[in-house]
Amino acid sequence: MLKERVARLGSRIGELIILPIYANLPSDMQAKIFEPTPPGARKVVLATNIAETSLTIDGIIYVIDPGFCKQKSYNPRTGMESLVVVPCSKASSNQRAGRSGRVAPGKCFRLFTSWAYHNEMEESSIPEIQRTNLGNVALLLKSLGINDLIHFDFMDPPPPETLVLALEQLYALGALNHMGELTKVGRKMAEFPVDPMMSKMLIASEKYKCSEEIVTISAMLSVNNAIFYRPKDRAVYADTARANFFRPGGDHLTLLSVYNEWQSSGYSMQWCFDNFIQYRSMRRARDVREQIEGLITRVEIEMVSNASEDVPIRKAITAGYYYHTGVLSKGGYKTVKHQQTVHIHPTSSLFEKLPRWVVYYELVFTTKEYMRQVIEIESSWLLDVAPHYYKQNDLSESNKRIPKNFKS
């Protein structure tokens, strides 16, 4: 929009260099904000709250603060994480003002009233522990011998409901027994600094003889939102490149394909550039993979590959993420756990296929409630991996809800 307005004004204003900066922007594009501004030109940086504290840009004289930020929130009842636009805190607003005038006198224009600053804004942001999934925190504390988590002296106590639901999930995953004590599986899961469902998936890979593939998928999931990039001026090319990696079984297999092809290229930066993949994210995935591989060995799981078949891989994923199951219904999918209507994300390889049963990595809310990173499963697998959680009657009823040829 800014570029269109500048083009309309033509020679009436000097050159305006408009640059974005956000966490998932490729490194080479991020670096442009630090380049010297040509004489007679003016640089405008459109930034998320990454610019509050994470970096300093020389020559910034004016800051325009809209008074809002995107903040991650977690709903324990639905298991959904969402990025919600909320008023920023006074501390954040003061940090933004501090970006102006670092090297010369500057000014901050705040797009909110003094009354709103003093009466509506919180002093500081809500601590993350009070708005996130506590499964990993609960598992860590249990592994340290802290059993009474409800009365544990947290610096910022999380909501009790979130903590109780995290313990329920650990019990369902087999990490805790009926006394709330760590099981043998739970002790293994606690070795991995990842979400409990992911650690259960890693342990299940031993049974399905596909630990190599599951370790890779786990590493890629840890950076999944930052792997592909889609520049607006080359969106068609980026979408085509992404579609070339799609695999019939779903998005986890797509991520596996991306990593394996990058590995075959000799971990090439040029390969990433040609395929609209962020090199920095892939390097991080490789580092995470090495770390997980070391931990897999530590819990005495043999690294074996089953590259010729995808069913064992999908079964291992289901063993960890059976909590996150959706069944096709009228108007989208219904989560089996909460009967919540959700949709496959448009970037998914399964977006147009609409399989009857799916398992998803996470739920996110943007314009709709979306399942992100989705694989197709057979309902019978749920009885194999979680007979304590699913019963044949439940799955049979779900299968009867829609006609066979229904399309959402």
Coordinates of C-alpha atoms in Angstrom, one line a residue:
M1 CA 0.0 0.0 0.0
L2 CA 2.8 2.4 0.9
K3 CA 4.6 1.7 -2.4
E4 CA 1.4 2.4 -4.3
R5 CA 0.9 5.8 -2.5
V6 CA 4.5 6.7 -3.2
A7 CA 4.2 5.8 -6.9
R8 CA 1.1 8.1 -7.1
L9 CA 2.9 11.0 -5.6
G10 CA 5.8 10.6 -8.0
S11 CA 8.5 13.3 -7.9
R12 CA 6.6 15.4 -5.3
I13 CA 8.5 13.5 -2.6
G14 CA 12.0 12.1 -2.3
E15 CA 12.8 8.5 -2.6
L16 CA 11.2 6.3 0.0
I17 CA 12.9 2.9 0.7
I18 CA 10.2 0.6 2.4
L19 CA 11.6 -2.5 4.1
P20 CA 9.8 -5.1 6.3
I21 CA 11.4 -6.9 9.3
Y22 CA 9.9 -9.9 11.1
A23 CA 11.3 -13.1 12.6
N24 CA 10.5 -15.4 9.6
L25 CA 11.9 -13.1 7.0
P26 CA 15.0 -14.7 5.2
S27 CA 18.3 -13.5 6.5
D28 CA 19.4 -11.8 3.3
M29 CA 16.2 -9.7 3.3
Q30 CA 16.5 -8.9 7.0
A31 CA 20.0 -7.6 6.3
K32 CA 18.7 -4.9 3.9
I33 CA 17.4 -2.8 6.9
F34 CA 21.0 -2.3 8.0
E35 CA 22.3 -1.0 4.6
P36 CA 23.2 2.7 4.5
T37 CA 20.4 5.0 3.2
P38 CA 21.4 6.8 -0.1
P39 CA 21.7 10.6 0.1
G40 CA 18.3 12.3 -0.4
A41 CA 16.3 9.1 0.4
R42 CA 14.4 8.1 3.4
K43 CA 14.2 4.6 4.9
V44 CA 10.9 3.3 6.3
V45 CA 11.1 0.0 8.3
L46 CA 7.8 -1.8 8.9
A47 CA 8.5 -3.9 12.0
T48 CA 6.8 -6.4 14.3
N49 CA 7.8 -6.3 18.0
I50 CA 11.1 -8.0 17.0
A51 CA 12.4 -4.4 16.7
E52 CA 11.5 -3.6 20.4
T53 CA 14.6 -5.2 21.9
S54 CA 16.2 -7.7 19.5
L55 CA 17.9 -5.3 17.2
T56 CA 18.9 -1.6 16.8
I57 CA 18.8 0.1 13.4
D58 CA 21.1 3.1 13.0
G59 CA 19.6 6.4 11.8
I60 CA 16.0 5.8 13.0
I61 CA 14.7 9.3 14.0
Y62 CA 10.9 8.7 14.1
V63 CA 8.9 5.8 15.5
I64 CA 5.1 5.4 15.0
D65 CA 3.6 3.1 17.7
P66 CA 0.1 1.8 17.0
G67 CA -0.1 0.5 20.5
F68 CA -0.9 -3.1 19.6
C69 CA 1.0 -6.4 19.3
K70 CA 0.4 -10.0 18.3
Q71 CA 0.6 -12.2 21.3
K72 CA 0.4 -16.0 21.5
S73 CA -2.4 -17.4 23.7
Y74 CA -3.4 -20.9 24.5
N75 CA -6.9 -22.3 25.2
P76 CA -6.4 -25.4 27.4
R77 CA -10.0 -26.6 26.7
T78 CA -9.6 -26.8 23.0
G79 CA -5.8 -27.2 22.8
M80 CA -5.7 -24.3 20.4
E81 CA -2.9 -21.7 20.2
S82 CA -3.8 -18.4 18.5
L83 CA -2.0 -15.2 17.7
V84 CA -4.3 -12.5 19.0
V85 CA -3.9 -8.8 18.4
V86 CA -4.0 -7.1 21.9
P87 CA -2.9 -3.7 23.3
C88 CA 0.8 -3.8 24.1
S89 CA 2.0 -3.1 27.6
K90 CA 3.5 0.1 28.9
A91 CA 6.9 -1.6 29.0
S92 CA 6.7 -2.5 25.3
S93 CA 5.5 0.9 24.4
N94 CA 8.5 2.5 26.2
Q95 CA 10.8 0.1 24.4
R96 CA 9.4 1.2 21.1
A97 CA 9.8 4.8 22.0
G98 CA 13.4 4.1 22.9
R99 CA 14.1 3.0 19.3
S100 CA 13.9 6.7 18.1
G101 CA 16.7 9.1 18.5
R102 CA 19.5 6.7 19.3
V103 CA 22.0 8.7 17.2
A104 CA 20.2 12.1 17.0
P105 CA 17.2 13.8 18.5
G106 CA 14.1 11.8 17.7
K107 CA 10.3 11.6 18.3
C108 CA 7.8 8.8 18.9
F109 CA 4.2 9.2 17.7
R110 CA 1.8 7.1 19.7
L111 CA -1.5 6.3 18.0
F112 CA -3.3 6.1 21.3
T113 CA -4.3 8.6 24.0
S114 CA -2.5 9.4 27.2
W115 CA -5.6 8.1 29.1
A116 CA -5.3 4.8 27.3
Y117 CA -1.7 4.5 28.2
H118 CA -2.3 5.2 31.9
N119 CA -5.6 3.3 32.3
E120 CA -5.9 0.5 29.8
M121 CA -2.3 -0.8 29.3
E122 CA -0.8 -3.3 31.6
E123 CA 2.5 -2.5 33.2
S124 CA 4.2 -5.5 31.5
S125 CA 3.2 -8.4 29.2
I126 CA 1.4 -11.4 30.6
P127 CA 4.2 -14.0 31.4
E128 CA 4.3 -16.8 28.8
I129 CA 3.8 -19.5 31.4
Q130 CA 0.3 -18.2 31.9
R131 CA -0.7 -18.4 28.3
T132 CA 1.0 -21.6 26.9
N133 CA 0.7 -25.3 27.0
L134 CA 2.3 -26.6 30.2
G135 CA 2.8 -30.3 29.2
N136 CA 6.6 -30.0 28.9
V137 CA 6.8 -27.9 32.1
A138 CA 4.8 -30.5 34.0
L139 CA 6.9 -33.4 32.7
L140 CA 10.1 -31.6 33.6
L141 CA 9.0 -30.9 37.1
K142 CA 7.9 -34.5 37.6
S143 CA 11.2 -35.7 36.4
L144 CA 12.9 -33.5 39.0
G145 CA 10.9 -35.2 41.8
I146 CA 8.4 -32.4 42.2
N147 CA 5.0 -34.2 42.5
D148 CA 2.6 -31.5 43.9
L149 CA 2.5 -29.2 41.0
I150 CA -0.7 -27.5 42.0
H151 CA 0.9 -26.0 45.1
F152 CA 4.3 -25.5 43.5
D153 CA 5.7 -22.0 44.2
F154 CA 5.9 -20.7 40.6
M155 CA 7.2 -17.1 40.2
D156 CA 4.2 -16.5 38.0
P157 CA 1.6 -19.1 38.8
P158 CA -0.2 -20.5 35.7
P159 CA -4.0 -21.1 35.7
P160 CA -4.8 -24.3 37.7
E161 CA -7.0 -25.5 34.8
T162 CA -4.1 -25.4 32.4
L163 CA -1.9 -27.4 34.8
V164 CA -4.5 -30.0 35.5
L165 CA -5.2 -30.6 31.8
A166 CA -1.4 -30.9 31.2
L167 CA -1.3 -33.6 33.8
E168 CA -4.3 -35.4 32.3
Q169 CA -2.5 -35.4 28.9
L170 CA 0.6 -36.9 30.4
Y171 CA -1.5 -39.6 32.0
A172 CA -3.2 -40.3 28.7
L173 CA 0.2 -40.5 26.9
G174 CA 1.4 -43.1 29.5
A175 CA 4.0 -40.8 31.1
L176 CA 2.2 -40.9 34.5
N177 CA 0.6 -43.7 36.3
H178 CA -2.7 -43.5 38.3
M179 CA -0.8 -42.2 41.3
G180 CA 0.6 -39.3 39.2
E181 CA 4.1 -40.8 39.3
L182 CA 6.5 -41.0 36.3
T183 CA 6.4 -44.3 34.4
K184 CA 9.3 -45.8 32.6
V185 CA 7.9 -44.3 29.4
G186 CA 7.6 -40.9 31.1
R187 CA 11.2 -41.0 32.3
K188 CA 12.3 -41.6 28.7
M189 CA 9.9 -38.8 27.5
A190 CA 11.4 -36.4 30.0
E191 CA 14.8 -36.7 28.3
F192 CA 13.6 -34.8 25.3
P193 CA 13.2 -31.0 25.5
V194 CA 10.1 -31.1 23.3
D195 CA 6.4 -31.2 23.6
P196 CA 5.3 -34.5 25.4
M197 CA 3.4 -35.6 22.3
M198 CA 6.5 -35.3 20.2
S199 CA 8.6 -37.2 22.7
K200 CA 6.0 -40.0 22.7
M201 CA 6.2 -40.0 18.9
L202 CA 10.0 -40.4 19.1
I203 CA 9.7 -43.3 21.6
A204 CA 7.0 -45.0 19.4
S205 CA 9.4 -44.9 16.4
E206 CA 11.3 -47.8 18.0
K207 CA 8.2 -50.0 17.7
Y208 CA 7.6 -49.0 14.1
K209 CA 11.3 -49.2 13.0
C210 CA 11.4 -45.7 11.6
S211 CA 13.4 -43.7 14.1
E212 CA 15.6 -42.0 11.4
E213 CA 12.5 -40.6 9.7
I214 CA 10.8 -39.6 13.0
V215 CA 13.9 -37.8 14.3
T216 CA 14.0 -35.8 11.0
I217 CA 10.3 -35.0 11.2
S218 CA 10.6 -33.9 14.8
A219 CA 13.4 -31.5 13.9
M220 CA 11.5 -30.1 11.0
L221 CA 8.4 -29.6 13.1
S222 CA 10.4 -27.5 15.5
V223 CA 10.9 -24.9 12.8
N224 CA 7.9 -25.7 10.6
N225 CA 6.4 -22.2 10.3
A226 CA 9.7 -20.8 9.1
I227 CA 10.8 -23.3 6.4
F228 CA 9.0 -22.0 3.3
Y229 CA 8.9 -18.3 2.3
R230 CA 6.6 -16.7 -0.2
P231 CA 7.7 -13.4 -1.7
K232 CA 4.7 -11.5 -3.0
D233 CA 6.3 -10.7 -6.4
R234 CA 7.1 -14.5 -6.9
A235 CA 4.2 -16.1 -5.2
V236 CA 3.3 -18.4 -8.1
Y237 CA 6.9 -19.7 -8.3
A238 CA 7.1 -20.2 -4.6
D239 CA 3.7 -22.1 -4.5
T240 CA 4.9 -24.4 -7.4
A241 CA 8.2 -25.1 -5.6
R242 CA 6.4 -26.0 -2.4
A243 CA 3.9 -28.3 -4.2
N244 CA 6.8 -30.2 -5.7
F245 CA 7.6 -31.5 -2.2
F246 CA 4.0 -32.7 -1.4
R247 CA 3.7 -36.3 -0.6
P248 CA 0.3 -38.3 -0.6
G249 CA 0.4 -39.2 3.1
G250 CA 0.4 -35.6 4.4
D251 CA 2.5 -32.7 5.5
H252 CA 4.9 -34.6 7.9
L253 CA 6.1 -36.6 4.9
T254 CA 6.5 -33.3 2.9
L255 CA 8.8 -32.0 5.7
L256 CA 10.7 -35.3 5.6
S257 CA 11.1 -34.9 1.8
V258 CA 12.4 -31.4 2.1
Y259 CA 15.1 -32.3 4.6
N260 CA 16.2 -35.4 2.7
E261 CA 16.5 -33.5 -0.6
W262 CA 18.4 -30.7 1.1
Q263 CA 20.7 -33.4 2.6
S264 CA 21.2 -34.9 -0.8
S265 CA 22.2 -31.5 -2.2
G266 CA 25.1 -31.4 0.4
Y267 CA 23.1 -29.0 2.6
S268 CA 23.3 -26.4 -0.1
M269 CA 22.4 -22.7 0.4
Q270 CA 21.7 -22.4 -3.4
W271 CA 19.3 -25.3 -3.3
C272 CA 17.3 -23.5 -0.6
F273 CA 17.2 -20.3 -2.6
D274 CA 16.1 -22.1 -5.7
N275 CA 13.3 -23.9 -3.8
F276 CA 12.1 -20.9 -1.7
I277 CA 13.2 -22.5 1.5
Q278 CA 14.9 -20.6 4.3
Y279 CA 18.5 -21.8 4.7
R280 CA 18.7 -20.5 8.3
S281 CA 15.7 -22.6 9.3
M282 CA 17.1 -25.7 7.7
R283 CA 20.4 -25.2 9.5
R284 CA 18.5 -24.9 12.7
A285 CA 16.6 -28.1 11.9
R286 CA 19.8 -29.9 11.2
D287 CA 21.2 -28.8 14.6
V288 CA 18.0 -29.9 16.4
R289 CA 18.1 -33.2 14.6
E290 CA 21.7 -33.8 15.8
Q291 CA 20.6 -33.0 19.4
I292 CA 17.5 -35.4 19.2
E293 CA 19.6 -38.1 17.7
G294 CA 22.0 -37.9 20.6
L295 CA 19.1 -38.1 23.1
I296 CA 17.5 -41.1 21.2
T297 CA 20.8 -43.0 21.7
R298 CA 20.8 -42.0 25.4
V299 CA 17.4 -43.6 26.0
E300 CA 18.7 -46.7 24.1
I301 CA 16.5 -46.5 21.0
E302 CA 18.3 -47.8 17.9
M303 CA 18.5 -45.4 14.9
V304 CA 16.9 -47.4 12.0
S305 CA 15.4 -46.3 8.7
N306 CA 12.2 -47.4 7.0
A307 CA 12.3 -45.1 4.0
S308 CA 10.4 -47.4 1.6
E309 CA 7.1 -47.3 3.5
D310 CA 5.2 -44.4 4.9
V311 CA 2.6 -46.3 6.9
P312 CA 4.9 -47.1 9.8
I313 CA 6.0 -43.5 9.9
R314 CA 2.4 -42.3 10.0
K315 CA 1.6 -44.9 12.7
A316 CA 4.4 -43.6 14.9
I317 CA 3.1 -40.0 14.5
T318 CA -0.4 -41.2 15.4
A319 CA 1.0 -42.9 18.5
G320 CA 2.2 -39.5 19.8
Y321 CA -0.5 -37.2 18.4
Y322 CA -3.7 -39.3 18.8
Y323 CA -5.0 -36.6 21.0
H324 CA -5.0 -34.4 17.9
T325 CA -7.4 -36.4 15.7
G326 CA -10.0 -35.0 13.4
V327 CA -12.8 -36.7 11.4
L328 CA -14.4 -35.3 8.2
S329 CA -17.8 -33.8 8.9
K330 CA -20.2 -31.4 7.2
G331 CA -18.6 -27.9 7.2
G332 CA -15.1 -29.1 7.8
Y333 CA -13.6 -31.5 10.4
K334 CA -14.6 -32.2 14.0
T335 CA -11.9 -32.8 16.5
V336 CA -12.6 -36.1 18.2
K337 CA -11.6 -34.9 21.7
H338 CA -13.7 -31.6 21.8
Q339 CA -16.1 -31.9 18.8
Q340 CA -14.7 -28.5 17.6
T341 CA -15.1 -27.6 14.0
V342 CA -11.7 -27.0 12.3
H343 CA -10.3 -26.9 8.8
I344 CA -7.2 -28.1 7.0
H345 CA -4.8 -25.2 6.5
P346 CA -4.7 -23.9 2.8
T347 CA -0.9 -24.6 2.6
S348 CA -1.4 -28.3 3.4
S349 CA -0.8 -31.0 0.8
L350 CA -4.1 -32.5 1.9
F351 CA -6.1 -29.2 1.5
E352 CA -8.0 -30.4 -1.5
K353 CA -7.9 -34.2 -0.8
L354 CA -10.0 -34.1 2.4
P355 CA -9.2 -37.6 3.9
R356 CA -11.8 -39.0 6.3
W357 CA -9.4 -39.3 9.3
V358 CA -6.5 -37.0 10.0
V359 CA -4.0 -36.3 12.8
Y360 CA -2.6 -32.8 13.1
Y361 CA 0.4 -31.2 14.8
E362 CA -1.2 -28.1 16.1
L363 CA -4.4 -26.0 15.9
V364 CA -4.0 -22.3 15.1
F365 CA -6.6 -19.6 14.8
T366 CA -6.2 -16.9 12.1
T367 CA -9.2 -16.2 10.0
K368 CA -10.5 -19.7 10.9
E369 CA -9.6 -22.5 13.2
Y370 CA -6.9 -24.4 11.2
M371 CA -5.1 -27.7 11.6
R372 CA -1.5 -27.3 10.7
Q373 CA 0.8 -30.1 9.6
V374 CA -1.7 -32.8 8.8
I375 CA -1.4 -36.5 7.9
E376 CA -4.0 -39.0 6.8
I377 CA -4.6 -42.0 9.0
E378 CA -6.8 -45.1 9.3
S379 CA -9.3 -45.0 12.2
S380 CA -8.2 -48.6 13.1
W381 CA -4.7 -47.2 14.0
L382 CA -6.2 -45.3 16.9
L383 CA -7.3 -48.6 18.5
D384 CA -3.8 -49.9 18.1
V385 CA -1.9 -47.0 19.6
A386 CA -4.5 -45.8 22.2
P387 CA -6.9 -48.6 23.2
H388 CA -7.4 -46.9 26.6
Y389 CA -8.5 -43.7 24.9
Y390 CA -10.6 -44.8 21.9
K391 CA -13.3 -47.5 21.7
Q392 CA -14.6 -49.2 18.6
N393 CA -18.1 -47.8 19.1
D394 CA -16.8 -44.2 19.2
L395 CA -15.0 -44.6 15.9
S396 CA -17.9 -46.4 14.3
E397 CA -20.2 -43.6 15.2
S398 CA -17.8 -41.0 13.8
N399 CA -17.6 -43.0 10.5
K400 CA -21.4 -42.9 10.2
R401 CA -21.8 -39.2 10.5
I402 CA -21.1 -38.3 6.8
P403 CA -21.8 -40.0 3.5
K404 CA -18.8 -41.6 1.8
N405 CA -18.7 -39.2 -1.1
F406 CA -19.2 -36.0 1.0
K407 CA -17.0 -33.1 0.0
S408 CA -16.5 -30.1 2.4

